[in-house]
Amino acid sequence: MSGAAPGGVLTFGEGLMKLALPPAQRLEELGNLRAECAGSELNVAAALRTLGRPAAWVSGLPGGPLGDWVRAHVRALDVQDLSLERPGRLGTFYLEDHHPPRPSRAVYDREGTAFQALTAADLNGSWLGGRSALHVSGISLALGPGPRALALALVGAARERGAVVSFDVNHRRLLLPDHAAADTYGPAAQRADLTFVAERDAELFGGAEGLRALNPQAQIIVTRGARGSETHLPGGEVITQDAFPTAGPGRVGRGDAFAGGYLHAYLDGGSPREALRFAAACAALKTTLPGDQLRASEAELRAVQAGSETDEPRR
Amino acid sequence: MSGAAPGGVLTFGEGLMKLALPPAQRLEELGNLRAECAGSELNVAAALRTLGRPAAWVSGLPGGPLGDWVRAHVRALDVQDLSLERPGRLGTFYLEDHHPPRPSRAVYDREGTAFQALTAADLNGSWLGGRSALHVSGISLALGPGPRALALALVGAARERGAVVSFDVNHRRLLLPDHAAADTYGPAAQRADLTFVAERDAELFGGAEGLRALNPQAQIIVTRGARGSETHLPGGEVITQDAFPTAGPGRVGRGDAFAGGYLHAYLDGGSPREALRFAAACAALKTTLPGDQLRASEAELRAVQAGSETDEPRR
Amino acid sequence: MSGAAPGGVLTFGEGLMKLALPPAQRLEELGNLRAECAGSELNVAAALRTLGRPAAWVSGLPGGPLGDWVRAHVRALDVQDLSLERPGRLGTFYLEDHHPPRPSRAVYDREGTAFQALTAADLNGSWLGGRSALHVSGISLALGPGPRALALALVGAARERGAVVSFDVNHRRLLLPDHAAADTYGPAAQRADLTFVAERDAELFGGAEGLRALNPQAQIIVTRGARGSETHLPGGEVITQDAFPTAGPGRVGRGDAFAGGYLHAYLDGGSPREALRFAAACAALKTTLPGDQLRASEAELRAVQAGSETDEPRR
Amino acid sequence: MSGAAPGGVLTFGEGLMKLALPPAQRLEELGNLRAECAGSELNVAAALRTLGRPAAWVSGLPGGPLGDWVRAHVRALDVQDLSLERPGRLGTFYLEDHHPPRPSRAVYDREGTAFQALTAADLNGSWLGGRSALHVSGISLALGPGPRALALALVGAARERGAVVSFDVNHRRLLLPDHAAADTYGPAAQRADLTFVAERDAELFGGAEGLRALNPQAQIIVTRGARGSETHLPGGEVITQDAFPTAGPGRVGRGDAFAGGYLHAYLDGGSPREALRFAAACAALKTTLPGDQLRASEAELRAVQAGSETDEPRR
Amino acid sequence: MSGAAPGGVLTFGEGLMKLALPPAQRLEELGNLRAECAGSELNVAAALRTLGRPAAWVSGLPGGPLGDWVRAHVRALDVQDLSLERPGRLGTFYLEDHHPPRPSRAVYDREGTAFQALTAADLNGSWLGGRSALHVSGISLALGPGPRALALALVGAARERGAVVSFDVNHRRLLLPDHAAADTYGPAAQRADLTFVAERDAELFGGAEGLRALNPQAQIIVTRGARGSETHLPGGEVITQDAFPTAGPGRVGRGDAFAGGYLHAYLDGGSPREALRFAAACAALKTTLPGDQLRASEAELRAVQAGSETDEPRR
Amino acid sequence: MSGAAPGGVLTFGEGLMKLALPPAQRLEELGNLRAECAGSELNVAAALRTLGRPAAWVSGLPGGPLGDWVRAHVRALDVQDLSLERPGRLGTFYLEDHHPPRPSRAVYDREGTAFQALTAADLNGSWLGGRSALHVSGISLALGPGPRALALALVGAARERGAVVSFDVNHRRLLLPDHAAADTYGPAAQRADLTFVAERDAELFGGAEGLRALNPQAQIIVTRGARGSETHLPGGEVITQDAFPTAGPGRVGRGDAFAGGYLHAYLDGGSPREALRFAAACAALKTTLPGDQLRASEAELRAVQAGSETDEPRR
């Protein structure tokens, strides 16, 4: 993959080591862990790539074996690695995966990371060369002044070049207090062509209407978990989509698969209705897989949308 | 933990090694096993302790490494260990965990255990000193004359001291035939302040009415699995509580978590309705966890009762 | 087991190594695999054996350790091994086990197997001596001219001796194109006393009516997955049976358990209604178990049919 | 296998469940266990069988799934199962497997087993019919009066029929105090054709000379671990054999493989020197394997004796 | 355990999460990890405790589930927990465990930990009440000014009270450059009664002579890995001890077991020769065990010193 | 990596799925398997790549998920994938890994593979463009006429372009009888600049002298396992090198690491003595790692050659 091929997308965000506990286990009984390469914007890049679209990822990583570990994962995902080596840690988080009514839980350990050492001065003019779109998320805006400045600089550069700007609010309550959300994420929401937001996070802006007030032109895509999703169009029309029934170990990352799928269909010229339906199918297939990244072909996604799969093995 | 702190509870019962098979596997294909420390009354003590209440456990254990293994578990649970070393085996049981319609199945191997060597002469006057309550179960009454005599002596001593007596019928068909149930468990049921009984076991006494006939003053708490639970009050009032929806690997021990939760709320001065609701939340959270013992904070239990948890990870 | 005891059944088919991936994992992330001994007709023999009926299995296997591995499994199942050693490979297949809407998937690697080296000349007159029935499936008919000829020769020999002929269409789309199905499987369907067919495969013959046209005397048993099953009797009567609710890791092999159960009840003199209900219970219990073979006693099957099992462990 | 084929051997002893801890782990940290089917005399039968000789095993087993589990293992080993169902437990033992200088350790839990319910009255005249040899060990003599009486009755019956009597002292210090060893094991040692004894156990009889005093005709085979083995012939000649260098997880059961190998070579007409060398090779190959039973072909044993194996994989 | 019982020892140091990779695996192939509770001074406390001596541990830990995880481990070890809750992370490190000639490797991630927030102002006068000794290591001196000040304050307080001061240099090249070693560790080495130092680390002080120059009264114990150990006595005498042959997974922590064993024997009044020999046996038994902490009884240590263990399981 | 960068090497050979059994387990007890991507020439390419040299691999692979699985591994190794999609299977082999004296054992299942469908007509002139060397092995010559013709065509093309030709005899007795070895491998040995051969395989040519007779100019490198290696120079001089002491799970692939290391040093202008020593260090480090491919830096290899590593973890 040559990286800057036509239709390609650049994503920007932190890479992390997810330390996943065995299902239903609590940190207090910690013993075996599974290390997985994580990061919302890397997941979006991986979703775009599995769908056949060139994708590249800008990040900040430490040197040494832990940074090499992330880089090998990015290569295995066939995503172009544009990460910069910076001093600092590799951020980690522990993830407890529980059955309801016990909530699953992330415990972050992401202070002092290499990613946080990035600044707007790191902006490289070539990153966006030939790309069709940029994808950033609110996580980078919440992680500190350096990443925030670089994210917003990228948004500005993308707009200048006429690239599509995709923004996922992705509010993390353990990183940023609710009261700071609107101010922190607003500058990106104002300039995005596509804004993804979970229903509960939209309330921090006063709902979809609040986001519309910030940005009259964006498609505002509100995800509602098992209750489906909806796209608010600039003219006020709201398109709704049910969630496809699904199950499996892959709840983490389904929002990223959704965003990646929507962006992919949008760049392919799909209508909002088509993009929303395609994104819902991506989220459904992501849920069936372990790990944080979607793997699926367009044919598999068509089958999900057609509802043609049975419970019988293919043999 | 100082053991005899105000509000503390003493429980009495056998400690066992549960040899759990992998999910869905049968004993005939035995290979890998998971050893877990089990025992209904120890589970009740652990539930009380995780809720912040001092708890102690009287038992009989063999010397040597298997007894030490149990003792280390009790210490890890932060339950005060009042067990006595006695000659005999450590009882074990194999547990097959199946999907319906294949029933899960315990295969007991608990003949000749150290616990069965206990007698009423082992009663130690200091055990109940400063405790608010005693909890025993029908298992100890069914395990042989020695444990039965000691259990009833403890009940008598508790009543003398004015401590609350909590009794869980906990009938084990593989230990005692149904026809012997009423005679065996009756003497404890007659003297309990709280009697817990599964709906199917209550029938051995002629239902809740039969238990009421034995004991006019007790709160009789009937558990009905997924169909909820109910407390029969002395005056005839019946309070009902739905089960909270739940899932997970921890079906074994949920009855103990229920009893521990009810007793905890009762000792805190909660009304029967509050205690029943709290107990139901304890059972729901227990179900989400592997192992036999509840781990949960009061905050987590409040969230279950408030129904405020979503399927989204906390992050 | 003396093999040719009264009531015994002979089955004929290929033995395979199933290389099962961990749940929800894709071949592209291949790492750990679980080797299990598989083969539809061996599964039927194992189902008959666990129900107490003598069963023998004719097959073709390579020499060396992989053939020995299969033979040890057959011995462990207490099925009489009548396999012949032939040059060639042991066939394998990879099985991805997914959550819906992602379909589970078999990837066959069964070219050039020892089984395919069998021919009609291998027919051994003693195999059917004293047997009450023969069971074959469409897989053997689809695997090549040699196995096909031997399967049909066995059917002919069974009919000559008056043994019941049981035939499971068991169409494998990855082995045979749909358009060749009717021609390939027809000769066996014409001569069977019992024909098992999945609803979607029946369509390749024009539905149950099409199969009836081929064979006026057979009981035609159509399986419909979670939607139940039905037996089409020669006189036109159709008996229906709901599927028993079930769950678990054992979807593969439930059709074989169904066929084995039906054949067992039929040979015991059960009515079509009884056989259909018994078969449905076998499929339900198979689903609860890992591996490809049913293990269940008649008592367990009666309990499933009576609906007497609860979610509580037996203890 | 027809069981009483020419050259066949009958062994008698208890079957047990070995609960093996992960390497280097102590019981105090118990968690995962591996259940394996164990029993010294069953191991000897398995060694004879893997070498191509018919072998049968007499034992006492409980009914139910744990007894079935043992019986399935015996069938998988292709050893004829002559066990009797008796009331009582299935004996178990925990095995810690340590690196030196920490000694490996068995913790027995074998009180009240079904095997101990056997008595001399259980002797079945047909068991020895057509057999060439009987093998018993001191474990059965130490386990209680019933098994002891039956073992000695078998020895008597074997001598009457002219079958070879093979006896392995196999002293278990955790079952019998040293001071009782000579009296307990003496009656079998007096009547054996082959007596196997570990060097440290021989001292309980006053060394090989003490055993010779009991029995002027036996071949007395003294095993000395890594320091080799020796056969004391009736005439006073002592043949010595170095141990073959070996490594691996299978230290438990190597003595049984040694005894089985010696007996096999002896029954084949091998000289004491040949039998000793063959037995040493069996012990070496057993050590390389997990589990308690030898698996090896005569060709593999010849290669070990020839020293022709290199460290290179065969490919 | 009452904590301040006679003969008790206080240790001070950081608690960490060791993230251990499977044997022979590199971080670049990271996947499964095993979390273990680590910390040199906690290991020393655990060694003292397993030998029957009361032990307490002062540390700084974060709140929340990761701190709770450490505290549960300390309780399970039966070591008195005197840790303080402080803001900051729980330090972690990754450990690759390799076969030679590939060196095993730690990758530290211990910036910004709660332990580093400790200062001399945290000194609690009651900690040393009734203790016989204090143990600290150079790790705490290297971790930052706060821990360094508190460690030295503890050393001062111990000397005032007449408690034995035990100091293990334990130089970590990944935490402190070699050139800073003498200055950093010197103040503790000057005031210690026992100074433990690896041979290669002693060179940073100019060898044992250099350490002697700092402190004329200390026993200076130099460890030399497989080449044994030696105690340099104040009078110039040097006592040497061979390492006991050993093997197993527990190389990490053997130095702590050595120090704990030496200190235990010293406090029991053992001569330097006895203490050195006892310490060497502790290190040998530690090596046989997984995890970082010694578990062994005095009887087991006597057996190692007597060389009485064989390769045979105890049974 | 741009593939045809200066100093780059092209390798040609089959890619396989190695199905590795757990240590010490036999195929007859098959259950868990570990799938690893294997192939001698791919291993050589990976060794060159980990040392910093561009490397590309030509092969024939099936389409579908098993081919994709290989391709993902090649990408993860950062080796340029020049494989062609061809009809046929992905070859597999089972590998038993035993302790001596039981030999490790490969069981091949590599009939009808996609690689065998390659022919000389597949030669692509661009493959060697800009490469410094070609590496092939005798395995490709033994696998059939098509791969043999393509391998020899590549050798011819390399010689024409002046690229170094490296040839590893790598005789597989399970693929080719010994008597056919000289004829099969001779044409490549005649034209190689470097010929690698195991001592036992050299005998098939009449020793190193026999290989010298075929090719007067080659460096003939004879590997002798733990007994070291030697390079026979054209002038008759023989340089010898001891093996570096090593241990670990990675015996398979050490020959490929050796060849890759030698070729790397040779292309860097190293003397035969330097190349031999470097190759021996590569083999030693490969042995410490699981999987088939070397991972090591030049610095790690220098440390092995310097003997500077101790048994202590780096921390």
mmCIF file of N, CA, C and O in Angstrom, chain E residues 263-280:
data_model
loop_
_atom_site.group_PDB
_atom_site.id
_atom_site.type_symbol
_atom_site.label_atom_id
_atom_site.label_comp_id
_atom_site.label_asym_id
_atom_site.label_seq_id
_atom_site.Cartn_x
_atom_site.Cartn_y
_atom_site.Cartn_z
ATOM 1 N N LEU E 263 19.113 -12.735 57.295
ATOM 2 C CA LEU E 263 18.650 -11.887 58.384
ATOM 3 C C LEU E 263 17.930 -12.723 59.453
ATOM 4 O O LEU E 263 18.106 -12.521 60.658
ATOM 5 N N HIS E 264 17.134 -13.675 59.006
ATOM 6 C CA HIS E 264 16.410 -14.546 59.935
ATOM 7 C C HIS E 264 17.387 -15.322 60.819
ATOM 8 O O HIS E 264 17.237 -15.365 62.055
ATOM 9 N N ALA E 265 18.376 -15.925 60.186
ATOM 10 C CA ALA E 265 19.337 -16.715 60.963
ATOM 11 C C ALA E 265 20.155 -15.815 61.897
ATOM 12 O O ALA E 265 20.456 -16.181 63.042
ATOM 13 N N TYR E 266 20.494 -14.642 61.400
ATOM 14 C CA TYR E 266 21.253 -13.677 62.198
ATOM 15 C C TYR E 266 20.467 -13.291 63.443
ATOM 16 O O TYR E 266 20.987 -13.291 64.566
ATOM 17 N N LEU E 267 19.185 -12.998 63.253
ATOM 18 C CA LEU E 267 18.357 -12.588 64.396
ATOM 19 C C LEU E 267 18.134 -13.753 65.356
ATOM 20 O O LEU E 267 17.897 -13.544 66.545
ATOM 21 N N ASP E 268 18.201 -14.960 64.835
ATOM 22 C CA ASP E 268 18.084 -16.148 65.687
ATOM 23 C C ASP E 268 19.380 -16.443 66.430
ATOM 24 O O ASP E 268 19.455 -17.430 67.169
ATOM 25 N N GLY E 269 20.370 -15.629 66.183
ATOM 26 C CA GLY E 269 21.630 -15.828 66.882
ATOM 27 C C GLY E 269 22.606 -16.738 66.161
ATOM 28 O O GLY E 269 23.606 -17.180 66.731
ATOM 29 N N GLY E 270 22.319 -17.006 64.905
ATOM 30 C CA GLY E 270 23.225 -17.876 64.152
ATOM 31 C C GLY E 270 24.556 -17.206 63.890
ATOM 32 O O GLY E 270 24.648 -15.984 63.777
ATOM 33 N N SER E 271 25.587 -18.016 63.760
ATOM 34 C CA SER E 271 26.911 -17.491 63.411
ATOM 35 C C SER E 271 26.887 -17.057 61.952
ATOM 36 O O SER E 271 26.014 -17.476 61.184
ATOM 37 N N PRO E 272 27.836 -16.221 61.535
ATOM 38 C CA PRO E 272 27.903 -15.853 60.119
ATOM 39 C C PRO E 272 27.958 -17.079 59.204
ATOM 40 O O PRO E 272 27.323 -17.095 58.157
ATOM 41 N N ARG E 273 28.677 -18.103 59.624
ATOM 42 C CA ARG E 273 28.757 -19.304 58.778
ATOM 43 C C ARG E 273 27.384 -19.965 58.654
ATOM 44 O O ARG E 273 26.968 -20.377 57.568
ATOM 45 N N GLU E 274 26.685 -20.070 59.788
ATOM 46 C CA GLU E 274 25.343 -20.658 59.768
ATOM 47 C C GLU E 274 24.378 -19.810 58.940
ATOM 48 O O GLU E 274 23.560 -20.321 58.173
ATOM 49 N N ALA E 275 24.472 -18.512 59.133
ATOM 50 C CA ALA E 275 23.551 -17.626 58.401
ATOM 51 C C ALA E 275 23.794 -17.711 56.896
ATOM 52 O O ALA E 275 22.847 -17.736 56.091
ATOM 53 N N LEU E 276 25.055 -17.767 56.507
ATOM 54 C CA LEU E 276 25.389 -17.814 55.086
ATOM 55 C C LEU E 276 24.882 -19.110 54.462
ATOM 56 O O LEU E 276 24.343 -19.121 53.341
ATOM 57 N N ARG E 277 25.040 -20.201 55.192
ATOM 58 C CA ARG E 277 24.594 -21.496 54.683
ATOM 59 C C ARG E 277 23.062 -21.550 54.600
ATOM 60 O O ARG E 277 22.500 -22.048 53.621
ATOM 61 N N PHE E 278 22.418 -21.008 55.610
ATOM 62 C CA PHE E 278 20.961 -20.969 55.616
ATOM 63 C C PHE E 278 20.441 -20.097 54.461
ATOM 64 O O PHE E 278 19.496 -20.457 53.753
ATOM 65 N N ALA E 279 21.095 -18.982 54.268
ATOM 66 C CA ALA E 279 20.695 -18.073 53.179
ATOM 67 C C ALA E 279 20.853 -18.748 51.827
ATOM 68 O O ALA E 279 20.001 -18.603 50.929
ATOM 69 N N ALA E 280 21.936 -19.489 51.663
ATOM 70 C CA ALA E 280 22.160 -20.175 50.386
ATOM 71 C C ALA E 280 21.065 -21.207 50.140
ATOM 72 O O ALA E 280 20.610 -21.398 49.001
#
